PDB file of C-alpha atoms in Angstrom:
ATOM      1  CA  UNK A   1       0.053   0.032   0.056  1.00 42.00           C
ATOM      2  CA  UNK A   2       1.102   3.546  -0.703  1.00 42.00           C
ATOM      3  CA  UNK A   3       2.348   5.732   2.548  1.00 44.00           C
ATOM      4  CA  UNK A   4       0.212   8.799   2.539  1.00 45.00           C
ATOM      5  CA  UNK A   5       0.334  11.330   4.947  1.00 45.00           C
ATOM      6  CA  UNK A   6      -1.999  10.871   7.540  1.00 44.00           C
ATOM      7  CA  UNK A   7      -2.774   7.140   6.677  1.00 45.00           C
ATOM      8  CA  UNK A   8      -5.074   5.058   9.107  1.00 45.00           C
ATOM      9  CA  UNK A   9      -2.340   4.159  11.323  1.00 43.00           C
ATOM     10  CA  UNK A  10      -4.600   3.318  14.512  1.00 45.00           C
ATOM     11  CA  UNK A  11      -6.294   0.742  12.149  1.00 44.00           C
ATOM     12  CA  UNK A  12      -2.697  -0.915  11.159  1.00 45.00           C
ATOM     13  CA  UNK A  13      -1.754  -1.639  14.780  1.00 44.00           C
ATOM     14  CA  UNK A  14      -0.518  -4.755  15.941  1.00 47.00           C
ATOM     15  CA  UNK A  15      -3.145  -6.355  17.868  1.00 48.00           C
ATOM     16  CA  UNK A  16      -0.547  -7.240  20.917  1.00 49.00           C
ATOM     17  CA  UNK A  17       0.095  -3.822  21.296  1.00 52.00           C
ATOM     18  CA  UNK A  18      -1.177  -2.665  24.804  1.00 63.00           C
ATOM     19  CA  UNK A  19      -3.532   0.198  25.320  1.00 66.00           C
ATOM     20  CA  UNK A  20      -1.166   2.631  25.934  1.00 64.00           C
ATOM     21  CA  UNK A  21       0.821   1.893  22.832  1.00 64.00           C
ATOM     22  CA  UNK A  22      -2.327   2.000  20.584  1.00 61.00           C
ATOM     23  CA  UNK A  23      -3.534   5.196  22.158  1.00 60.00           C
ATOM     24  CA  UNK A  24      -0.110   6.784  21.333  1.00 66.00           C
ATOM     25  CA  UNK A  25      -0.434   5.436  17.763  1.00 65.00           C
ATOM     26  CA  UNK A  26      -3.827   6.962  17.581  1.00 65.00           C
ATOM     27  CA  UNK A  27      -2.595  10.333  18.547  1.00 65.00           C
ATOM     28  CA  UNK A  28       0.501  10.333  16.116  1.00 69.00           C
ATOM     29  CA  UNK A  29      -2.003   9.565  13.381  1.00 65.00           C
ATOM     30  CA  UNK A  30      -4.087  12.285  14.223  1.00 66.00           C
ATOM     31  CA  UNK A  31      -1.154  14.747  14.416  1.00 69.00           C
ATOM     32  CA  UNK A  32       0.385  13.606  11.195  1.00 71.00           C
ATOM     33  CA  UNK A  33      -3.161  14.624   9.856  1.00 65.00           C
ATOM     34  CA  UNK A  34      -3.555  17.890  11.459  1.00 65.00           C
ATOM     35  CA  UNK A  35       0.051  18.746  10.407  1.00 68.00           C
ATOM     36  CA  UNK A  36      -1.301  18.920   6.648  1.00 72.00           C
ATOM     37  CA  UNK A  37      -3.182  21.814   7.436  1.00 74.00           C
ATOM     38  CA  UNK A  38      -0.379  24.392   6.554  1.00 71.00           C
ATOM     39  CA  UNK A  39       0.159  22.718   3.387  1.00 67.00           C
ATOM     40  CA  UNK A  40      -3.237  22.796   1.982  1.00 69.00           C
ATOM     41  CA  UNK A  41      -3.241  26.674   2.245  1.00 68.00           C
ATOM     42  CA  UNK A  42      -0.115  27.213   0.690  1.00 64.00           C
ATOM     43  CA  UNK A  43       2.124  27.737   3.929  1.00 64.00           C
ATOM     44  CA  UNK A  44       3.504  30.943   4.891  1.00 66.00           C
ATOM     45  CA  UNK A  45       4.889  31.629   1.426  1.00 71.00           C
ATOM     46  CA  UNK A  46       1.689  31.083  -0.163  1.00 71.00           C
ATOM     47  CA  UNK A  47       0.117  33.622   2.814  1.00 72.00           C
ATOM     48  CA  UNK A  48       2.875  36.239   1.684  1.00 74.00           C
ATOM     49  CA  UNK A  49       2.581  35.760  -1.994  1.00 75.00           C
ATOM     50  CA  UNK A  50      -0.963  37.042  -1.484  1.00 75.00           C
ATOM     51  CA  UNK A  51      -0.385  39.961   1.157  1.00 76.00           C
ATOM     52  CA  UNK A  52       2.692  41.709   0.021  1.00 80.00           C
ATOM     53  CA  UNK A  53       1.210  42.684  -3.333  1.00 83.00           C
ATOM     54  CA  UNK A  54      -1.317  44.844  -1.080  1.00 82.00           C
ATOM     55  CA  UNK A  55       1.371  46.528   0.994  1.00 82.00           C
ATOM     56  CA  UNK A  56       3.173  47.587  -2.338  1.00 86.00           C
ATOM     57  CA  UNK A  57       0.262  48.935  -3.451  1.00 86.00           C
ATOM     58  CA  UNK A  58      -0.520  51.276  -0.517  1.00 86.00           C
ATOM     59  CA  UNK A  59       3.247  52.217   0.033  1.00 88.00           C
ATOM     60  CA  UNK A  60       3.596  53.056  -3.929  1.00 88.00           C
ATOM     61  CA  UNK A  61       0.050  55.041  -3.835  1.00 84.00           C
ATOM     62  CA  UNK A  62       1.290  57.107  -0.654  1.00 85.00           C
ATOM     63  CA  UNK A  63       4.690  57.976  -2.641  1.00 87.00           C
ATOM     64  CA  UNK A  64       3.190  58.675  -5.995  1.00 86.00           C
ATOM     65  CA  UNK A  65      -0.242  59.504  -5.568  1.00 82.00           C
ATOM     66  CA  UNK A  66      -1.131  57.453  -8.405  1.00 86.00           C
ATOM     67  CA  UNK A  67      -3.327  54.754  -8.668  1.00 84.00           C
ATOM     68  CA  UNK A  68      -1.898  53.739 -12.089  1.00 85.00           C
ATOM     69  CA  UNK A  69       1.470  53.523 -10.867  1.00 88.00           C
ATOM     70  CA  UNK A  70       0.442  51.753  -7.566  1.00 85.00           C
ATOM     71  CA  UNK A  71      -1.647  48.829  -9.384  1.00 85.00           C
ATOM     72  CA  UNK A  72       1.300  48.313 -11.724  1.00 89.00           C
ATOM     73  CA  UNK A  73       3.807  47.952  -8.759  1.00 87.00           C
ATOM     74  CA  UNK A  74       1.569  45.575  -7.494  1.00 85.00           C
ATOM     75  CA  UNK A  75       0.888  43.443 -10.264  1.00 85.00           C
ATOM     76  CA  UNK A  76       4.466  43.499 -11.190  1.00 86.00           C
ATOM     77  CA  UNK A  77       5.529  41.969  -7.586  1.00 84.00           C
ATOM     78  CA  UNK A  78       2.742  39.237  -8.344  1.00 81.00           C
ATOM     79  CA  UNK A  79       4.198  38.540 -11.623  1.00 82.00           C
ATOM     80  CA  UNK A  80       7.575  37.983  -9.957  1.00 84.00           C
ATOM     81  CA  UNK A  81       6.314  35.336  -7.505  1.00 79.00           C
ATOM     82  CA  UNK A  82       5.138  33.551 -10.136  1.00 78.00           C
ATOM     83  CA  UNK A  83       8.203  33.718 -12.229  1.00 83.00           C
ATOM     84  CA  UNK A  84      10.394  32.791  -9.289  1.00 80.00           C
ATOM     85  CA  UNK A  85       7.918  29.817  -8.382  1.00 76.00           C
ATOM     86  CA  UNK A  86       8.131  28.422 -12.146  1.00 78.00           C
ATOM     87  CA  UNK A  87      12.134  28.848 -11.802  1.00 80.00           C
ATOM     88  CA  UNK A  88      12.060  26.772  -8.834  1.00 75.00           C
ATOM     89  CA  UNK A  89       9.573  24.389  -9.965  1.00 74.00           C
ATOM     90  CA  UNK A  90       7.243  25.037  -7.275  1.00 68.00           C
ATOM     91  CA  UNK A  91       3.491  24.784  -7.318  1.00 66.00           C
ATOM     92  CA  UNK A  92       2.056  28.343  -8.644  1.00 61.00           C
ATOM     93  CA  UNK A  93      -1.510  27.817  -7.297  1.00 62.00           C
ATOM     94  CA  UNK A  94      -1.343  30.265  -4.628  1.00 61.00           C
ATOM     95  CA  UNK A  95       1.062  32.888  -6.573  1.00 61.00           C
ATOM     96  CA  UNK A  96      -1.317  32.429  -9.628  1.00 64.00           C
ATOM     97  CA  UNK A  97      -4.647  32.966  -7.520  1.00 66.00           C
ATOM     98  CA  UNK A  98      -2.648  36.279  -6.035  1.00 68.00           C
ATOM     99  CA  UNK A  99      -1.851  37.452  -9.848  1.00 75.00           C
ATOM    100  CA  UNK A 100      -5.710  37.108 -10.937  1.00 78.00           C
ATOM    101  CA  UNK A 101      -6.907  39.131  -7.610  1.00 79.00           C
ATOM    102  CA  UNK A 102      -4.089  41.712  -7.858  1.00 83.00           C
ATOM    103  CA  UNK A 103      -4.676  42.094 -11.757  1.00 85.00           C
ATOM    104  CA  UNK A 104      -8.569  42.294 -11.500  1.00 87.00           C
ATOM    105  CA  UNK A 105      -8.408  44.949  -8.475  1.00 86.00           C
ATOM    106  CA  UNK A 106      -5.659  46.725 -10.414  1.00 86.00           C
ATOM    107  CA  UNK A 107      -7.919  47.385 -13.570  1.00 90.00           C
ATOM    108  CA  UNK A 108     -10.979  48.275 -11.664  1.00 90.00           C
ATOM    109  CA  UNK A 109      -9.258  50.749  -9.748  1.00 88.00           C
ATOM    110  CA  UNK A 110      -7.498  51.970 -12.873  1.00 87.00           C
ATOM    111  CA  UNK A 111     -10.857  52.022 -14.631  1.00 89.00           C
ATOM    112  CA  UNK A 112     -12.387  53.918 -11.903  1.00 89.00           C
ATOM    113  CA  UNK A 113      -9.860  56.373 -10.673  1.00 87.00           C
ATOM    114  CA  UNK A 114     -10.454  55.232  -6.991  1.00 89.00           C
ATOM    115  CA  UNK A 115      -7.720  53.843  -5.155  1.00 88.00           C
ATOM    116  CA  UNK A 116      -9.714  51.905  -2.853  1.00 89.00           C
ATOM    117  CA  UNK A 117     -11.289  49.898  -5.676  1.00 90.00           C
ATOM    118  CA  UNK A 118      -8.066  48.076  -5.838  1.00 89.00           C
ATOM    119  CA  UNK A 119      -9.371  46.174  -2.579  1.00 89.00           C
ATOM    120  CA  UNK A 120     -12.682  45.633  -3.887  1.00 90.00           C
ATOM    121  CA  UNK A 121     -12.379  42.290  -5.514  1.00 89.00           C
ATOM    122  CA  UNK A 122     -10.547  40.813  -2.394  1.00 87.00           C
ATOM    123  CA  UNK A 123     -13.122  42.171  -0.388  1.00 91.00           C
ATOM    124  CA  UNK A 124     -16.165  40.470  -2.323  1.00 92.00           C
ATOM    125  CA  UNK A 125     -14.080  37.271  -2.642  1.00 90.00           C
ATOM    126  CA  UNK A 126     -13.773  36.920   1.388  1.00 90.00           C
ATOM    127  CA  UNK A 127     -17.239  37.382   1.437  1.00 93.00           C
ATOM    128  CA  UNK A 128     -18.225  34.859  -1.063  1.00 93.00           C
ATOM    129  CA  UNK A 129     -15.535  32.601   0.519  1.00 91.00           C
ATOM    130  CA  UNK A 130     -17.451  32.890   4.145  1.00 94.00           C
ATOM    131  CA  UNK A 131     -20.487  32.054   2.384  1.00 96.00           C
ATOM    132  CA  UNK A 132     -19.451  29.147   0.447  1.00 95.00           C
ATOM    133  CA  UNK A 133     -17.399  27.645   3.880  1.00 95.00           C
ATOM    134  CA  UNK A 134     -20.795  28.245   5.837  1.00 97.00           C
ATOM    135  CA  UNK A 135     -22.912  26.583   2.939  1.00 97.00           C
ATOM    136  CA  UNK A 136     -20.414  23.555   2.621  1.00 96.00           C
ATOM    137  CA  UNK A 137     -20.889  22.866   6.616  1.00 95.00           C
ATOM    138  CA  UNK A 138     -24.698  23.121   6.566  1.00 96.00           C
ATOM    139  CA  UNK A 139     -24.697  20.564   3.693  1.00 95.00           C
ATOM    140  CA  UNK A 140     -22.260  18.413   5.567  1.00 93.00           C
ATOM    141  CA  UNK A 141     -19.671  18.577   3.017  1.00 95.00           C
ATOM    142  CA  UNK A 142     -17.415  20.910   5.201  1.00 95.00           C
ATOM    143  CA  UNK A 143     -14.749  22.713   3.045  1.00 94.00           C
ATOM    144  CA  UNK A 144     -11.970  21.967   5.088  1.00 92.00           C
ATOM    145  CA  UNK A 145     -12.303  18.077   4.642  1.00 92.00           C
ATOM    146  CA  UNK A 146     -12.926  18.344   1.328  1.00 92.00           C
ATOM    147  CA  UNK A 147      -9.456  20.345   0.966  1.00 88.00           C
ATOM    148  CA  UNK A 148      -7.836  17.947   3.683  1.00 88.00           C
ATOM    149  CA  UNK A 149      -9.076  15.042   2.420  1.00 87.00           C
ATOM    150  CA  UNK A 150      -6.653  14.115  -0.546  1.00 86.00           C
ATOM    151  CA  UNK A 151      -3.691  15.265   1.136  1.00 84.00           C
ATOM    152  CA  UNK A 152      -4.358  13.176   4.459  1.00 84.00           C
ATOM    153  CA  UNK A 153      -5.238  10.027   2.041  1.00 85.00           C
ATOM    154  CA  UNK A 154      -8.663   9.741   3.380  1.00 88.00           C
ATOM    155  CA  UNK A 155     -10.247  11.437   0.501  1.00 89.00           C
ATOM    156  CA  UNK A 156     -14.111  11.264   1.628  1.00 91.00           C
ATOM    157  CA  UNK A 157     -13.854   8.448   4.032  1.00 90.00           C
ATOM    158  CA  UNK A 158     -15.052  10.922   6.940  1.00 91.00           C
ATOM    159  CA  UNK A 159     -18.406  11.652   5.287  1.00 90.00           C
ATOM    160  CA  UNK A 160     -19.673   7.707   6.026  1.00 88.00           C
ATOM    161  CA  UNK A 161     -17.069   6.040   7.824  1.00 88.00           C
ATOM    162  CA  UNK A 162     -15.623   8.430  10.266  1.00 89.00           C
ATOM    163  CA  UNK A 163     -17.992  10.355  12.164  1.00 91.00           C
ATOM    164  CA  UNK A 164     -15.416  12.021  14.646  1.00 91.00           C
ATOM    165  CA  UNK A 165     -13.741  13.445  11.496  1.00 91.00           C
ATOM    166  CA  UNK A 166     -16.684  14.755   9.752  1.00 94.00           C
ATOM    167  CA  UNK A 167     -17.829  16.397  13.191  1.00 94.00           C
ATOM    168  CA  UNK A 168     -14.127  17.799  13.179  1.00 93.00           C
ATOM    169  CA  UNK A 169     -14.148  19.031   9.789  1.00 94.00           C
ATOM    170  CA  UNK A 170     -17.584  20.741  10.379  1.00 95.00           C
ATOM    171  CA  UNK A 171     -16.312  22.486  13.720  1.00 95.00           C
ATOM    172  CA  UNK A 172     -13.149  23.593  11.881  1.00 94.00           C
ATOM    173  CA  UNK A 173     -15.151  24.798   8.736  1.00 96.00           C
ATOM    174  CA  UNK A 174     -17.372  27.087  11.188  1.00 97.00           C
ATOM    175  CA  UNK A 175     -14.529  28.386  12.915  1.00 95.00           C
ATOM    176  CA  UNK A 176     -12.895  29.445   9.464  1.00 94.00           C
ATOM    177  CA  UNK A 177     -16.111  31.111   8.647  1.00 95.00           C
ATOM    178  CA  UNK A 178     -15.873  33.144  12.097  1.00 95.00           C
ATOM    179  CA  UNK A 179     -12.574  34.118  12.116  1.00 93.00           C
ATOM    180  CA  UNK A 180     -12.060  35.123   7.975  1.00 92.00           C
ATOM    181  CA  UNK A 181     -15.515  36.504   8.205  1.00 92.00           C
ATOM    182  CA  UNK A 182     -14.184  39.614  10.839  1.00 91.00           C
ATOM    183  CA  UNK A 183     -12.178  40.760   7.663  1.00 90.00           C
ATOM    184  CA  UNK A 184     -15.111  42.028   5.663  1.00 91.00           C
ATOM    185  CA  UNK A 185     -16.908  43.362   8.377  1.00 92.00           C
ATOM    186  CA  UNK A 186     -14.061  45.479   9.516  1.00 92.00           C
ATOM    187  CA  UNK A 187     -12.966  46.224   6.287  1.00 92.00           C
ATOM    188  CA  UNK A 188     -16.313  46.914   4.011  1.00 90.00           C
ATOM    189  CA  UNK A 189     -17.187  50.081   6.301  1.00 91.00           C
ATOM    190  CA  UNK A 190     -13.926  51.723   5.588  1.00 90.00           C
ATOM    191  CA  UNK A 191     -14.277  50.954   1.633  1.00 91.00           C
ATOM    192  CA  UNK A 192     -17.333  53.353   2.019  1.00 91.00           C
ATOM    193  CA  UNK A 193     -15.677  56.121   3.705  1.00 90.00           C
ATOM    194  CA  UNK A 194     -13.125  56.268   0.797  1.00 87.00           C
ATOM    195  CA  UNK A 195     -10.118  56.529   3.837  1.00 89.00           C
ATOM    196  CA  UNK A 196      -7.854  54.417   1.161  1.00 89.00           C
ATOM    197  CA  UNK A 197      -4.773  54.669   3.307  1.00 88.00           C
ATOM    198  CA  UNK A 198      -6.514  52.940   6.568  1.00 90.00           C
ATOM    199  CA  UNK A 199      -8.027  50.646   4.412  1.00 89.00           C
ATOM    200  CA  UNK A 200      -4.842  49.820   2.709  1.00 87.00           C
ATOM    201  CA  UNK A 201      -3.171  49.061   5.980  1.00 89.00           C
ATOM    202  CA  UNK A 202      -5.633  47.467   7.602  1.00 89.00           C
ATOM    203  CA  UNK A 203      -6.107  45.165   4.747  1.00 86.00           C
ATOM    204  CA  UNK A 204      -2.559  44.100   4.978  1.00 84.00           C
ATOM    205  CA  UNK A 205      -2.482  43.619   8.789  1.00 86.00           C
ATOM    206  CA  UNK A 206      -5.531  41.720   8.320  1.00 86.00           C
ATOM    207  CA  UNK A 207      -3.818  39.524   5.788  1.00 80.00           C
ATOM    208  CA  UNK A 208      -1.684  36.683   7.518  1.00 80.00           C
ATOM    209  CA  UNK A 209      -2.953  36.940  11.279  1.00 85.00           C
ATOM    210  CA  UNK A 210      -6.215  35.744  11.016  1.00 87.00           C
ATOM    211  CA  UNK A 211      -5.340  32.930   8.619  1.00 84.00           C
ATOM    212  CA  UNK A 212      -2.779  31.827  10.586  1.00 85.00           C
ATOM    213  CA  UNK A 213      -5.186  31.904  13.699  1.00 89.00           C
ATOM    214  CA  UNK A 214      -7.768  29.811  11.658  1.00 89.00           C
ATOM    215  CA  UNK A 215      -5.022  27.272  10.741  1.00 87.00           C
ATOM    216  CA  UNK A 216      -3.780  26.854  14.220  1.00 88.00           C
ATOM    217  CA  UNK A 217      -7.601  26.449  15.555  1.00 91.00           C
ATOM    218  CA  UNK A 218      -8.126  23.611  12.884  1.00 90.00           C
ATOM    219  CA  UNK A 219      -4.621  22.118  13.590  1.00 88.00           C
ATOM    220  CA  UNK A 220      -5.892  21.878  17.430  1.00 89.00           C
ATOM    221  CA  UNK A 221      -9.572  20.586  16.325  1.00 91.00           C
ATOM    222  CA  UNK A 222      -7.891  17.929  14.290  1.00 87.00           C
ATOM    223  CA  UNK A 223      -5.453  16.856  16.954  1.00 85.00           C
ATOM    224  CA  UNK A 224      -8.528  15.655  19.006  1.00 86.00           C
ATOM    225  CA  UNK A 225     -10.065  14.276  16.207  1.00 85.00           C
ATOM    226  CA  UNK A 226     -10.070  10.234  15.378  1.00 87.00           C
ATOM    227  CA  UNK A 227      -7.149   9.484  12.637  1.00 85.00           C
ATOM    228  CA  UNK A 228      -8.071   9.248   9.318  1.00 84.00           C
ATOM    229  CA  UNK A 229      -9.276   6.109   7.690  1.00 85.00           C
ATOM    230  CA  UNK A 230      -7.397   5.943   4.478  1.00 82.00           C
ATOM    231  CA  UNK A 231      -9.376   5.574   1.154  1.00 75.00           C
ATOM    232  CA  UNK A 232     -10.115   2.167   0.245  1.00 69.00           C
ATOM    233  CA  UNK A 233      -9.771   2.936  -3.373  1.00 55.00           C
ATOM    234  CA  UNK A 234      -6.100   3.376  -2.667  1.00 45.00           C
ATOM    235  CA  UNK A 235      -5.691  -0.290  -1.565  1.00 46.00           C
ATOM    236  CA  UNK A 236      -7.668  -1.502  -4.476  1.00 47.00           C
ATOM    237  CA  UNK A 237      -5.314   0.142  -7.069  1.00 46.00           C
ATOM    238  CA  UNK A 238      -2.217  -1.032  -5.017  1.00 49.00           C
ATOM    239  CA  UNK A 239      -3.677  -4.559  -5.292  1.00 48.00           C
ATOM    240  CA  UNK A 240      -4.023  -4.379  -9.037  1.00 48.00           C
ATOM    241  CA  UNK A 241      -0.567  -3.250  -9.724  1.00 51.00           C
ATOM    242  CA  UNK A 242       1.692  -6.134 -11.347  1.00 49.00           C
ATOM    243  CA  UNK A 243       4.607  -7.310  -9.241  1.00 47.00           C
ATOM    244  CA  UNK A 244       7.766  -6.098 -10.171  1.00 44.00           C
TER     245      UNK A 244
END
């Protein structure tokens, strides 16, 4: 069988192990699965890729007082992140999503001539993201489980075979709704005041810390959850592979 992160280590225990050893193995499997949280969201590098362009925009705007100059500076930095990742043969998923968001914000800001419009797509994205998170939890397909399942190797076994993890993923998803929902609640009123400086600096300040907090809360929840049950599909595929 393939060894994927967060495999069902507890289920593979030798039956002669004493309860203490079994509990230790269960906790180890849960911790291994919980440790995938940072990986799923691109790590610290991914958060930096999505946060720094906003900082460059507000700094450049304060220096030049030109929306176009600030927008191009932010877009240029986002493009540079993609080029660096490509050169290092790293995934460009999070850097590319940052480029798309910055490009859209830059285009809107340059078309309207209003610097605060640079932040409008990000604010709308935050609202839509929180709505999607809440909806996924309500229909018992919590987004955190959908994102982490393929990484831990459990896929979607948590929905039918592991109710403890379904409960944990649901709880973690609601935590993301609450924590990430604070950003639009704070920033949208500022957008309508046209206070670009306060909006810009707070947008940067509320970039990484809430996400780190949401990741930490998720990690803590998953530490206490039952270990993942590896998807049976993986075992079937391994058995079908011809012997070498």
